[in-house]
Coordinates of C-alpha atoms and ligand atoms in Angstrom, one line a residue:
Chain A
M50 CA -4.7 104.6 -59.2
S51 CA -7.2 106.8 -60.6
I52 CA -6.2 110.6 -61.2
Q53 CA -8.9 111.7 -58.5
S54 CA -7.3 109.6 -55.6
A55 CA -3.8 110.6 -56.8
L56 CA -4.8 114.1 -56.3
T57 CA -6.5 113.9 -52.8
L58 CA -4.4 111.5 -51.1
G59 CA -1.7 112.9 -48.9
P60 CA 2.1 112.4 -50.3
A61 CA 2.8 109.5 -48.3
R62 CA 0.0 107.5 -49.7
G63 CA 0.2 108.9 -53.1
R64 CA 3.7 108.0 -53.5
G65 CA 2.9 104.3 -53.2
R66 CA 2.7 102.5 -56.8
G67 CA 0.1 100.1 -55.6
D68 CA -3.7 100.4 -55.1
V69 CA -5.4 102.3 -52.2
P70 CA -5.7 99.9 -49.4
A71 CA -9.3 99.0 -48.8
D72 CA -9.5 100.5 -45.4
A73 CA -8.2 103.9 -46.6
G74 CA -11.0 106.2 -45.1
P75 CA -12.8 108.8 -47.3
V76 CA -10.3 111.6 -47.8
E77 CA -11.4 114.7 -45.8
T78 CA -12.6 117.5 -47.9
G79 CA -13.4 121.2 -47.2
A80 CA -10.7 122.9 -45.1
A81 CA -7.9 120.8 -46.3
E82 CA -9.0 121.5 -50.1
R83 CA -9.1 125.1 -49.6
S84 CA -5.6 125.5 -47.8
D85 CA -2.6 126.1 -49.8
E86 CA -1.0 123.1 -48.6
D87 CA 1.4 121.4 -51.1
R88 CA 0.0 117.9 -52.1
R89 CA 1.7 116.1 -55.0
V90 CA 2.4 112.9 -56.4
V91 CA 6.3 112.5 -56.4
R92 CA 8.0 109.6 -58.3
R93 CA 10.8 107.8 -56.6
R94 CA 13.9 109.4 -57.6
L95 CA 16.4 107.4 -59.4
G96 CA 19.1 110.0 -60.1
P97 CA 21.5 111.4 -57.3
G98 CA 19.4 114.2 -56.4
R99 CA 20.0 117.5 -55.3
R100 CA 23.6 118.5 -54.6
L101 CA 24.9 118.6 -50.9
R102 CA 26.6 121.6 -49.9
G103 CA 30.3 121.3 -49.5
A104 CA 30.1 117.7 -50.6
F105 CA 33.5 117.6 -51.9
W106 CA 35.1 117.9 -48.6
I107 CA 33.1 115.3 -46.7
G108 CA 34.8 112.2 -48.0
P109 CA 38.5 113.8 -47.2
A110 CA 37.5 115.0 -43.9
L111 CA 36.4 111.4 -43.0
L112 CA 39.5 110.1 -44.0
L113 CA 41.5 112.3 -42.1
A114 CA 39.2 111.7 -39.2
A115 CA 39.7 107.7 -39.6
W116 CA 43.4 108.3 -39.7
S117 CA 43.6 110.3 -36.7
L118 CA 41.4 107.8 -34.8
G119 CA 43.6 105.0 -35.8
S120 CA 46.7 106.9 -34.7
V121 CA 45.1 108.0 -31.3
T122 CA 43.9 104.3 -30.4
G123 CA 47.2 102.7 -31.7
L124 CA 45.4 100.8 -34.4
I125 CA 47.8 102.4 -36.9
S126 CA 51.2 102.2 -35.1
P127 CA 53.8 105.1 -36.1
A128 CA 56.1 102.4 -37.8
I129 CA 53.2 101.8 -40.4
L130 CA 52.0 105.3 -41.1
T131 CA 53.1 108.4 -38.9
A132 CA 50.2 110.2 -36.9
P133 CA 48.7 113.3 -38.4
W134 CA 50.1 115.5 -36.0
D135 CA 53.5 114.1 -36.4
V136 CA 53.3 114.7 -39.9
L137 CA 52.2 118.3 -39.3
A138 CA 55.2 118.8 -37.1
A139 CA 57.6 117.2 -39.8
G140 CA 56.1 119.8 -42.2
R141 CA 56.6 122.6 -40.1
T142 CA 60.2 121.5 -39.6
Q143 CA 60.6 121.3 -43.3
W144 CA 59.0 125.0 -43.7
T145 CA 61.3 126.6 -41.3
E146 CA 64.5 124.6 -41.7
H147 CA 64.5 123.3 -45.1
D148 CA 62.4 125.9 -47.0
L149 CA 59.5 123.8 -47.9
L150 CA 57.7 126.7 -49.8
D151 CA 60.5 126.7 -52.3
D152 CA 60.0 122.9 -52.8
I153 CA 56.2 123.6 -53.1
T154 CA 56.6 126.3 -55.7
A155 CA 59.2 124.6 -57.6
S156 CA 56.9 121.5 -57.9
L157 CA 53.7 123.6 -58.8
R158 CA 55.7 125.6 -61.2
R159 CA 56.9 122.6 -62.9
S160 CA 53.6 120.7 -63.2
G161 CA 51.8 123.7 -64.1
L162 CA 54.0 124.7 -67.1
G163 CA 53.9 121.1 -68.1
L164 CA 50.4 120.9 -67.9
A165 CA 49.8 124.0 -69.7
L166 CA 52.0 122.7 -72.5
G167 CA 50.2 119.3 -72.6
V168 CA 46.7 120.8 -72.5
A169 CA 47.6 123.3 -75.4
A170 CA 49.3 120.5 -77.5
G171 CA 46.5 118.1 -76.8
T172 CA 43.8 120.4 -77.5
V173 CA 45.5 121.7 -80.8
L174 CA 46.1 118.1 -82.0
A175 CA 42.7 116.9 -81.0
I176 CA 41.1 119.6 -83.2
A177 CA 43.4 119.3 -86.1
S178 CA 42.9 115.5 -86.4
G179 CA 39.4 115.7 -85.2
L180 CA 38.2 118.0 -88.1
S181 CA 40.4 117.0 -91.0
R182 CA 41.1 113.4 -92.4
T183 CA 44.4 114.6 -93.5
G184 CA 45.3 115.7 -90.0
E185 CA 43.8 112.3 -88.6
S186 CA 45.9 110.3 -90.7
L187 CA 49.2 112.3 -89.9
I188 CA 48.3 112.8 -86.0
D189 CA 46.3 109.7 -84.6
G190 CA 48.3 107.1 -85.5
P191 CA 51.8 108.6 -83.8
I192 CA 49.7 109.6 -80.9
Q193 CA 48.5 106.1 -80.4
I194 CA 52.2 104.8 -80.8
K195 CA 53.3 107.1 -78.3
R196 CA 50.7 106.1 -75.8
S197 CA 51.9 102.7 -76.0
I198 CA 55.5 103.6 -75.0
P199 CA 55.5 104.7 -71.3
T200 CA 56.6 108.4 -71.1
L201 CA 58.7 107.3 -67.9
A202 CA 60.8 105.1 -70.3
L203 CA 61.4 108.0 -72.6
I204 CA 63.2 110.0 -69.7
P205 CA 66.7 108.7 -70.6
L206 CA 66.3 109.6 -74.2
F207 CA 64.9 113.2 -73.1
I208 CA 67.9 113.8 -70.9
A209 CA 70.0 113.1 -73.8
W210 CA 67.9 115.6 -76.0
F211 CA 67.2 118.3 -73.4
G212 CA 69.9 117.8 -70.9
I213 CA 69.2 117.0 -67.1
G214 CA 67.6 120.6 -66.3
E215 CA 64.4 121.9 -66.2
E216 CA 63.2 121.8 -69.7
M217 CA 63.5 117.8 -69.7
K218 CA 61.3 118.0 -66.6
I219 CA 58.4 120.2 -68.1
V220 CA 58.4 118.4 -71.7
T221 CA 58.0 114.9 -69.8
I222 CA 55.1 116.3 -67.8
G223 CA 53.8 118.0 -70.7
L224 CA 53.7 114.7 -72.9
I225 CA 52.4 112.7 -70.2
S226 CA 49.3 115.2 -69.5
M227 CA 48.9 115.7 -73.2
I228 CA 47.6 112.1 -73.9
P229 CA 44.2 112.3 -71.8
I230 CA 43.5 115.7 -73.2
Y231 CA 43.9 114.4 -76.8
V232 CA 42.0 111.3 -76.3
N233 CA 39.1 112.5 -74.6
T234 CA 38.7 116.0 -76.5
H235 CA 39.0 114.0 -80.0
N236 CA 36.4 111.6 -78.7
A237 CA 34.2 114.2 -77.4
L238 CA 34.6 116.3 -80.9
R239 CA 33.6 113.4 -83.1
S240 CA 30.8 112.7 -81.0
I241 CA 29.1 116.0 -81.5
D242 CA 25.8 115.4 -83.6
G243 CA 26.5 116.1 -87.2
K244 CA 23.4 118.1 -87.4
Y245 CA 25.0 120.8 -85.7
A246 CA 27.7 120.9 -88.5
E247 CA 24.9 121.0 -90.9
L248 CA 23.3 123.9 -89.3
A249 CA 26.4 125.8 -89.4
E250 CA 27.0 125.1 -93.0
T251 CA 23.5 126.3 -93.6
L252 CA 24.2 129.7 -91.7
D253 CA 27.4 130.0 -94.0
V254 CA 29.8 130.4 -90.9
S255 CA 33.5 130.5 -91.4
R256 CA 35.8 127.6 -90.1
A257 CA 37.0 129.6 -87.3
R258 CA 33.5 130.5 -86.0
F259 CA 32.4 126.9 -86.5
I260 CA 35.4 125.7 -84.1
R261 CA 34.8 128.5 -81.6
H262 CA 30.9 128.3 -81.3
V263 CA 30.3 124.7 -82.1
V264 CA 33.3 122.3 -81.9
L265 CA 34.9 123.7 -78.6
P266 CA 31.9 124.0 -76.6
G267 CA 30.4 120.4 -77.9
A268 CA 33.9 118.9 -77.0
L269 CA 34.0 120.8 -73.8
P270 CA 32.7 117.9 -71.4
G271 CA 35.2 115.6 -73.1
F272 CA 38.1 118.3 -72.7
L273 CA 37.4 118.7 -69.1
L274 CA 37.4 115.0 -68.2
G275 CA 40.4 114.9 -70.0
L276 CA 41.7 117.6 -67.8
R277 CA 41.2 115.8 -64.9
F278 CA 43.0 112.8 -66.0
A279 CA 46.0 115.1 -67.2
V280 CA 46.0 116.9 -63.7
T281 CA 46.7 113.4 -62.0
S282 CA 49.3 112.6 -65.0
A283 CA 51.2 115.8 -64.4
L284 CA 51.4 114.8 -60.7
L285 CA 52.6 111.6 -61.4
G286 CA 55.3 112.8 -63.9
L287 CA 56.3 115.3 -61.5
V288 CA 57.2 112.4 -59.0
V289 CA 59.4 110.9 -61.3
V290 CA 61.2 113.8 -62.9
E291 CA 62.0 115.1 -59.4
Q292 CA 64.1 112.2 -58.6
Y293 CA 66.5 113.2 -61.5
N294 CA 69.1 115.8 -60.4
A295 CA 66.9 118.0 -58.8
T296 CA 67.7 120.5 -56.4
N297 CA 64.4 121.6 -55.0
G298 CA 60.6 120.3 -55.3
V299 CA 58.8 118.0 -53.2
G300 CA 59.9 114.9 -55.1
H301 CA 63.5 116.0 -54.2
M302 CA 62.4 116.3 -50.5
M303 CA 61.0 112.9 -50.5
A304 CA 64.2 111.5 -52.5
L305 CA 66.3 113.0 -49.6
A306 CA 64.0 111.7 -46.8
E307 CA 64.4 108.1 -48.4
N308 CA 68.1 108.4 -47.9
Y309 CA 67.9 109.5 -44.5
G310 CA 64.9 107.0 -43.4
Q311 CA 62.7 109.9 -42.4
T312 CA 59.3 108.3 -43.0
D313 CA 57.3 111.1 -41.5
V314 CA 58.9 113.5 -44.1
I315 CA 58.0 111.2 -46.8
V316 CA 54.3 111.2 -45.6
V317 CA 54.5 114.9 -45.8
G318 CA 55.6 114.9 -49.4
L319 CA 52.5 112.2 -50.0
V320 CA 50.2 114.3 -48.3
L321 CA 51.1 117.4 -50.3
Y322 CA 50.4 115.3 -53.6
G323 CA 47.4 114.5 -52.4
V324 CA 46.3 118.0 -51.7
F325 CA 47.5 119.2 -54.7
G326 CA 45.6 116.7 -56.9
F327 CA 42.3 116.9 -54.8
L328 CA 42.7 120.6 -55.1
A329 CA 43.4 120.6 -58.7
D330 CA 40.5 118.2 -59.4
T331 CA 38.2 120.2 -57.3
G332 CA 38.9 123.2 -59.3
V333 CA 38.2 121.6 -62.7
R334 CA 35.1 120.2 -61.4
L335 CA 34.0 123.7 -60.2
V336 CA 34.9 125.1 -63.7
E337 CA 32.8 122.2 -65.3
R338 CA 29.6 123.0 -63.1
K339 CA 30.1 126.7 -64.1
V340 CA 30.6 126.3 -68.1
L341 CA 28.3 123.3 -68.5
G342 CA 25.4 124.7 -66.8
W343 CA 23.4 124.1 -70.1
R344 CA 23.3 120.4 -69.6
R345 CA 20.3 118.6 -68.2
T346 CA 22.1 115.6 -66.9
L347 CA 22.4 113.8 -63.6
E348 CA 25.3 115.9 -62.6
G349 CA 22.5 118.7 -62.1
Chain B
M174 CA 27.5 134.9 -106.5
A175 CA 28.2 132.8 -103.6
P176 CA 28.6 129.2 -103.8
H177 CA 27.1 127.2 -100.8
A178 CA 29.6 127.1 -97.7
G179 CA 32.4 124.5 -97.8
G180 CA 32.2 121.3 -96.1
L181 CA 33.0 121.7 -92.2
T182 CA 32.2 118.0 -91.4
P183 CA 35.2 115.6 -91.6
A184 CA 33.7 114.2 -94.9
E185 CA 35.8 115.1 -98.0
I186 CA 34.4 115.1 -101.4
D187 CA 34.8 111.8 -103.2
P188 CA 35.7 112.7 -107.1
E189 CA 34.6 109.2 -108.0
T190 CA 31.0 109.4 -107.0
G191 CA 30.4 112.9 -108.6
A192 CA 29.1 114.8 -106.0
A193 CA 26.7 117.2 -106.4
G194 CA 27.4 119.8 -108.8
P195 CA 28.0 123.3 -108.1
V196 CA 25.1 125.4 -107.0
G197 CA 24.6 128.7 -108.8
S198 CA 22.5 131.7 -108.1
V199 CA 19.8 133.5 -110.1
G200 CA 19.6 137.1 -111.1
P201 CA 17.1 139.5 -109.8
A202 CA 14.8 139.2 -112.9
G203 CA 14.4 135.4 -113.0
P204 CA 12.8 133.0 -110.6
A205 CA 14.2 132.7 -106.9
V206 CA 14.8 129.0 -107.5
R207 CA 15.3 127.0 -110.9
V208 CA 15.8 123.5 -111.2
R209 CA 16.5 121.5 -114.3
N210 CA 16.9 117.9 -115.0
L211 CA 17.9 117.1 -111.3
H212 CA 19.1 113.4 -110.8
R213 CA 19.8 112.1 -107.3
S214 CA 20.2 108.6 -106.2
F215 CA 21.8 106.7 -103.0
N216 CA 22.7 103.5 -104.7
R217 CA 22.9 102.1 -108.3
A218 CA 19.4 100.2 -108.1
G219 CA 17.6 103.4 -108.7
G220 CA 17.1 107.3 -108.3
V221 CA 15.4 109.2 -105.7
L222 CA 15.1 112.1 -108.3
N223 CA 14.8 111.4 -111.8
G224 CA 15.0 114.4 -114.1
L225 CA 13.0 116.8 -111.6
D226 CA 12.4 120.5 -113.0
L227 CA 11.1 123.1 -110.6
D228 CA 10.7 127.0 -110.8
I229 CA 9.7 128.9 -107.6
A230 CA 9.1 132.8 -108.3
P231 CA 10.2 135.2 -105.8
G232 CA 7.9 135.5 -102.8
E233 CA 6.1 132.5 -103.9
F234 CA 5.1 130.0 -101.2
V235 CA 5.3 126.5 -102.4
A236 CA 4.3 123.4 -100.4
L237 CA 5.9 120.1 -101.3
I238 CA 4.0 116.9 -100.5
G239 CA 4.5 113.3 -101.4
R240 CA 4.5 109.7 -100.0
S241 CA 7.3 108.8 -97.2
G242 CA 10.3 108.1 -99.1
S243 CA 9.4 110.0 -102.4
G244 CA 12.4 112.1 -102.1
K245 CA 11.0 115.4 -100.5
S246 CA 14.1 115.8 -98.0
T247 CA 16.4 114.7 -100.8
L248 CA 15.2 117.7 -103.1
L249 CA 15.2 120.1 -100.1
R250 CA 18.9 119.2 -99.1
A251 CA 19.8 119.5 -102.6
L252 CA 18.5 123.2 -102.7
A253 CA 20.3 123.7 -99.4
G254 CA 23.5 122.4 -100.6
L255 CA 23.6 119.9 -98.1
D256 CA 24.0 116.9 -100.5
R257 CA 27.8 117.1 -101.6
D258 CA 28.1 113.2 -101.0
V259 CA 25.3 112.2 -103.0
R260 CA 25.5 110.7 -106.3
G261 CA 23.8 112.7 -109.3
H262 CA 23.8 115.7 -111.9
G263 CA 21.7 118.4 -112.8
Q264 CA 21.2 122.1 -112.7
I265 CA 20.2 124.3 -109.5
Q266 CA 20.3 127.8 -108.9
V267 CA 19.1 129.5 -105.6
P268 CA 19.3 132.9 -104.4
D269 CA 22.4 134.0 -102.1
A270 CA 20.6 134.3 -99.1
V271 CA 18.9 130.7 -98.2
S272 CA 17.9 129.7 -94.6
V273 CA 16.9 126.4 -93.6
V274 CA 14.4 125.2 -91.0
F275 CA 14.9 121.6 -89.8
Q276 CA 12.3 119.3 -88.3
D277 CA 14.2 119.4 -85.2
S278 CA 14.8 122.9 -84.0
R279 CA 18.6 122.5 -84.2
L280 CA 19.3 125.0 -81.2
L281 CA 22.8 124.8 -79.8
P282 CA 22.2 123.6 -76.4
W283 CA 25.4 125.4 -75.2
K284 CA 23.9 129.0 -76.4
R285 CA 21.2 130.9 -75.0
V286 CA 18.5 131.5 -76.9
L287 CA 19.5 135.0 -78.3
D288 CA 22.9 133.7 -79.2
N289 CA 21.4 130.9 -81.1
V290 CA 19.2 133.2 -83.2
V291 CA 22.2 135.5 -84.0
F292 CA 24.7 132.5 -84.6
G293 CA 26.3 133.2 -88.1
L294 CA 24.8 136.6 -88.5
R295 CA 27.7 138.9 -89.4
A296 CA 26.0 142.6 -88.6
A297 CA 27.1 145.1 -86.3
D298 CA 23.2 145.2 -85.0
A299 CA 23.1 141.5 -84.8
K300 CA 21.8 141.3 -81.2
Q301 CA 19.3 144.3 -82.1
R302 CA 18.0 142.2 -84.8
G303 CA 18.1 138.8 -83.0
R304 CA 16.0 140.5 -80.4
Q305 CA 13.6 141.9 -82.9
A306 CA 13.2 138.7 -84.8
L307 CA 12.5 136.9 -81.3
A308 CA 9.8 139.4 -80.5
E309 CA 8.2 138.8 -83.9
V310 CA 7.8 135.0 -83.3
G311 CA 6.6 135.8 -79.7
L312 CA 9.5 134.9 -77.7
A313 CA 10.5 138.3 -76.3
G314 CA 11.9 137.9 -72.7
K315 CA 13.4 134.6 -73.6
E316 CA 16.5 135.7 -74.8
R317 CA 18.6 134.8 -71.8
A318 CA 16.9 131.2 -71.4
W319 CA 18.7 127.9 -72.4
P320 CA 17.1 125.9 -75.5
T321 CA 16.3 123.1 -73.1
E322 CA 14.1 125.5 -71.1
L323 CA 11.8 126.4 -74.0
S324 CA 8.7 124.1 -74.9
G325 CA 9.1 122.2 -78.2
G326 CA 6.8 124.9 -80.0
Q327 CA 8.9 127.7 -78.4
Q328 CA 12.1 125.9 -79.8
Q329 CA 10.6 125.6 -83.2
R330 CA 9.8 129.5 -82.8
A331 CA 13.3 130.3 -82.1
A332 CA 14.6 128.3 -85.1
L333 CA 12.2 130.3 -87.4
A334 CA 13.6 133.7 -85.8
R335 CA 17.0 132.2 -86.6
S336 CA 16.1 131.5 -90.3
L337 CA 14.4 135.1 -90.6
V338 CA 17.1 137.1 -89.1
H339 CA 19.0 136.5 -92.1
Q340 CA 16.5 137.9 -94.3
P341 CA 16.6 135.0 -96.7
Q342 CA 15.3 135.2 -100.1
L343 CA 14.5 131.4 -100.1
L344 CA 13.3 129.5 -96.9
L345 CA 13.5 125.8 -96.9
A346 CA 11.5 123.9 -94.3
D347 CA 11.4 120.3 -93.8
E348 CA 8.5 119.2 -91.9
P349 CA 9.1 121.8 -89.3
F350 CA 6.0 121.6 -87.4
G351 CA 5.8 117.7 -87.5
A352 CA 6.7 117.2 -83.6
L353 CA 4.1 119.8 -82.6
D354 CA 0.6 119.3 -81.3
A355 CA -2.3 120.2 -83.2
L356 CA -3.1 123.7 -81.4
T357 CA 0.5 124.7 -81.4
R358 CA 0.5 123.8 -85.3
I359 CA -2.2 126.1 -85.9
K360 CA -0.5 128.8 -84.1
M361 CA 2.6 128.3 -86.1
H362 CA 1.0 128.3 -89.4
A363 CA -0.8 131.5 -88.7
L364 CA 2.8 133.0 -87.6
L365 CA 4.6 131.4 -90.4
R366 CA 1.8 132.8 -93.0
R367 CA 2.2 136.3 -91.3
L368 CA 6.0 136.3 -91.3
C369 CA 6.2 135.4 -94.9
E370 CA 3.9 138.1 -95.7
V371 CA 6.0 140.6 -94.1
H372 CA 9.5 139.1 -95.3
R373 CA 8.3 137.8 -98.6
P374 CA 11.0 135.0 -99.1
A375 CA 10.1 132.3 -101.6
V376 CA 9.5 129.4 -99.5
L377 CA 9.5 125.6 -100.1
L378 CA 7.8 123.8 -97.3
V379 CA 7.9 120.1 -97.0
T380 CA 4.9 118.4 -95.3
H381 CA 3.0 115.5 -94.9
D382 CA -0.2 117.1 -94.2
V383 CA -2.3 118.0 -97.3
D384 CA -4.4 120.2 -95.2
E385 CA -1.4 122.2 -93.9
A386 CA -0.4 122.5 -97.7
I387 CA -3.5 123.7 -98.9
M388 CA -3.9 126.0 -96.1
L389 CA -0.3 127.7 -96.1
A390 CA 0.7 127.6 -99.7
D391 CA 0.1 129.6 -103.0
R392 CA 1.1 126.5 -104.9
V393 CA 1.2 122.6 -104.1
I394 CA 3.5 120.3 -105.8
L395 CA 3.6 116.5 -105.4
L396 CA 6.6 114.7 -105.8
D397 CA 6.1 111.4 -107.6
D398 CA 8.6 109.1 -109.1
G399 CA 11.3 111.4 -108.8
V400 CA 9.6 114.2 -110.5
V401 CA 7.0 116.9 -109.9
G402 CA 3.7 115.0 -110.5
T403 CA 1.1 117.3 -109.7
D404 CA 1.3 121.0 -109.7
L405 CA -1.5 123.1 -108.2
R406 CA -2.3 126.6 -107.6
T407 CA -4.3 126.9 -104.4
D408 CA -5.9 130.2 -105.3
L409 CA -7.2 130.8 -102.0
R410 CA -5.6 134.0 -101.0
T411 CA -8.4 136.2 -100.4
D412 CA -6.4 139.4 -101.0
L413 CA -5.8 138.1 -104.4
R414 CA -9.3 137.0 -105.3
T415 CA -11.2 140.0 -107.0
D416 CA -14.4 140.3 -108.7
V417 CA -15.0 141.7 -112.2
E418 CA -14.6 145.3 -110.8
G419 CA -11.5 144.5 -108.8
R420 CA -12.8 144.5 -105.2
P421 CA -11.6 141.9 -103.0
Q422 CA -14.0 139.1 -103.0
A423 CA -14.0 135.9 -100.9
D424 CA -17.1 133.9 -100.7
P425 CA -16.6 131.5 -97.6
A426 CA -18.6 128.9 -99.5
E427 CA -17.0 129.0 -102.6
L428 CA -13.4 128.9 -100.6
E429 CA -14.3 126.1 -98.5
Q430 CA -15.4 124.0 -101.7
R431 CA -12.3 125.1 -103.4
R432 CA -10.4 123.6 -100.3
T433 CA -12.4 120.5 -100.6
E434 CA -11.6 120.1 -104.1
L435 CA -7.8 120.6 -104.0
R436 CA -7.8 118.1 -100.9
H437 CA -9.4 115.6 -103.0
V438 CA -7.0 115.9 -105.9
L439 CA -4.1 115.9 -103.9
L440 CA -5.2 112.8 -101.9
E441 CA -6.0 110.9 -105.1
A442 CA -2.8 112.1 -106.3
L443 CA -1.1 110.4 -103.2
G444 CA -2.6 107.3 -103.9
A445 CA -5.4 107.4 -101.5
T446 CA -8.5 105.6 -102.7
G447 CA -12.2 106.4 -102.0
E448 CA -12.1 103.9 -99.1
H449 CA -9.5 105.5 -97.5
L450 CA -11.4 109.1 -97.8
G451 CA -14.5 108.1 -96.2
S452 CA -17.9 107.8 -97.4
D453 CA -18.6 111.2 -98.3
F454 CA -15.8 111.2 -100.9
I455 CA -17.0 112.5 -104.2
A456 CA -14.2 113.0 -106.9
P457 CA -14.4 116.7 -108.2
G458 CA -14.8 115.5 -111.6
K459 CA -17.9 113.6 -110.8
R460 CA -19.3 116.2 -108.6
R461 CA -19.2 118.6 -111.7
A462 CA -20.8 115.8 -113.7
S463 CA -24.0 115.5 -111.5
Ligands
ATP191 N1 21.7 109.1 -96.4 C1 20.7 108.1 -97.2 N2 21.5 106.8 -97.5 C2 20.8 106.2 -98.2 N3 19.4 106.3 -98.8 C3 18.9 107.1 -98.6 C4 19.5 108.4 -97.7 N4 18.6 109.4 -97.4 C5 17.5 109.1 -98.0 N5 17.6 107.9 -98.7 C6 16.6 107.1 -99.5 O1 16.2 108.0 -100.5 C7 14.6 108.0 -100.6 C8 14.0 109.3 -100.3 O2 14.2 109.7 -99.2 P1 13.8 111.2 -98.4 O3 14.3 111.5 -97.1 O4 14.0 112.4 -99.3 O5 12.4 110.9 -98.4 P2 11.2 111.9 -97.7 O6 10.2 112.1 -99.1 O7 11.6 112.8 -97.2 O8 10.4 110.8 -96.8 P3 9.7 111.3 -95.5 O9 8.4 112.1 -95.8 O10 9.3 110.1 -94.7 O11 10.7 112.1 -94.7 C9 14.2 106.9 -99.6 O12 14.0 105.8 -100.0 C10 15.4 106.8 -98.7 O13 15.5 105.4 -98.2
MG192 MG1 11.7 113.6 -95.2

């Protein structure tokens, strides 16, 4: 297609990759040319395109709608999955009669502290092992060994070391969430283009400034991906540690419900975990969008 | 006198390979750059630099040309202190303040343009100086832009601003305009010349382009077999050319002839034969004879 025809054809025709059809009449000139109508040749978009507003919520909302519809029509029998409104009612009972708020805050506190511990440890270790060969030889091996031992299998040992209280729970969650932070941050750090380190060397910057202005921002995409995994890991750890001698927490509530056969209360716990995880992930992604605004990627 | 920054990359110096020797600095009286008996090689088979000697005076603009693979970048990286893992020996003295302009602009993509320009600048008025440097290269108003929002030429100008904001006594540039179109190149030449006249750093500019070398530099050196093969003063600066009474004198025809002469000498030294140069080629020597 010549430039001439590409410029004068309307968008619908101009978009086609083929030749102009033989019967395409003469393009009208005069009025159309002088108007400020926007005619352009636009390529077919291969990336995901522009962002939808509130896109994060569409999927979960549809899921909830399907669940409600299934329960109303009887496709999902209460024996298989409690209806949403019954879960809501069970939740309200837990709230008023069994102090659900206390369970939620206890769980959030445990997972929050554990996650903070894991994120701090994972980041520091990733930087130490990423920027120094000595650090790498000391840190990387043990982390890989630790990775291949399921943390949950270590709980009996932790109980022996830290007792059965809060400490053991937080350490376990911290260890579980440290791994994805370490692996992803380390990987992203090592993928930073060496030419930026060279630039920093020619500018005579200190190691601290190098870490702050080059290493951390450069490894941030990997760190945030690790954080998304770490959030999920922290919740996973939470479910398990709250089975051990807990007096509160969502996991404790579910363990009790299991003993009494209260399926609806178990679903309340599941929904809570789902909501926690989804909100945390959404939060990380919003942060990601804010701090990685400089990127020109498909994320947009 | 400050040695170059220690390694920031994970690489550690291998004592076996005899990595590049310490880089010293020169006093105010001597040349800005002093290189003696410089050897560099990447493998046992042969050296890239074989006993190279080079002096650059303060404020002197030197263009470095040579065939592809002749070791121009190797020399520049040695002067920049970026070759700690390369085998070799020899003495290098450079000033304290050395700035490097790379072929790619090397702006940190996660920093806005102004923050890129002042990166590594330890001064109370860093931002102010950064803004001034950006204005000097014609990028006033782009302070808050991301590097990806600049055109190629603008990115390279921002990199130039970053190197000048450190007030270097030596500016090292490795084909800084290689990726630019002809028109932008010409504009960048004028800009670089003007900035160098204001800031007066010694400059070592690596280029592939003989015409660029002649146009910009006070002196053109050609790297051949790992040493400085040809070393020519361009003698084209009109402000330095005076007649017997000391008045500035610039006869355009004479300047043009000098340019053509230099071009032929350099192209010949680079190994281009008459065939490559076209039918109008007359070697300078022959021209004088006729
Ligand atoms: N990192 C390296 N490892 C091994 N050999 C290298 C390395 N860098 C350069 N060389 C070799 O050293 C020689 C000189 O390279 P150098 O980059 O200095 O050339 P140059 O003159 O800058 O070439 P160009 O004009 O193409 O940029 C080349 O033969 C090249 O193959
Ligand atoms: Mg090169």
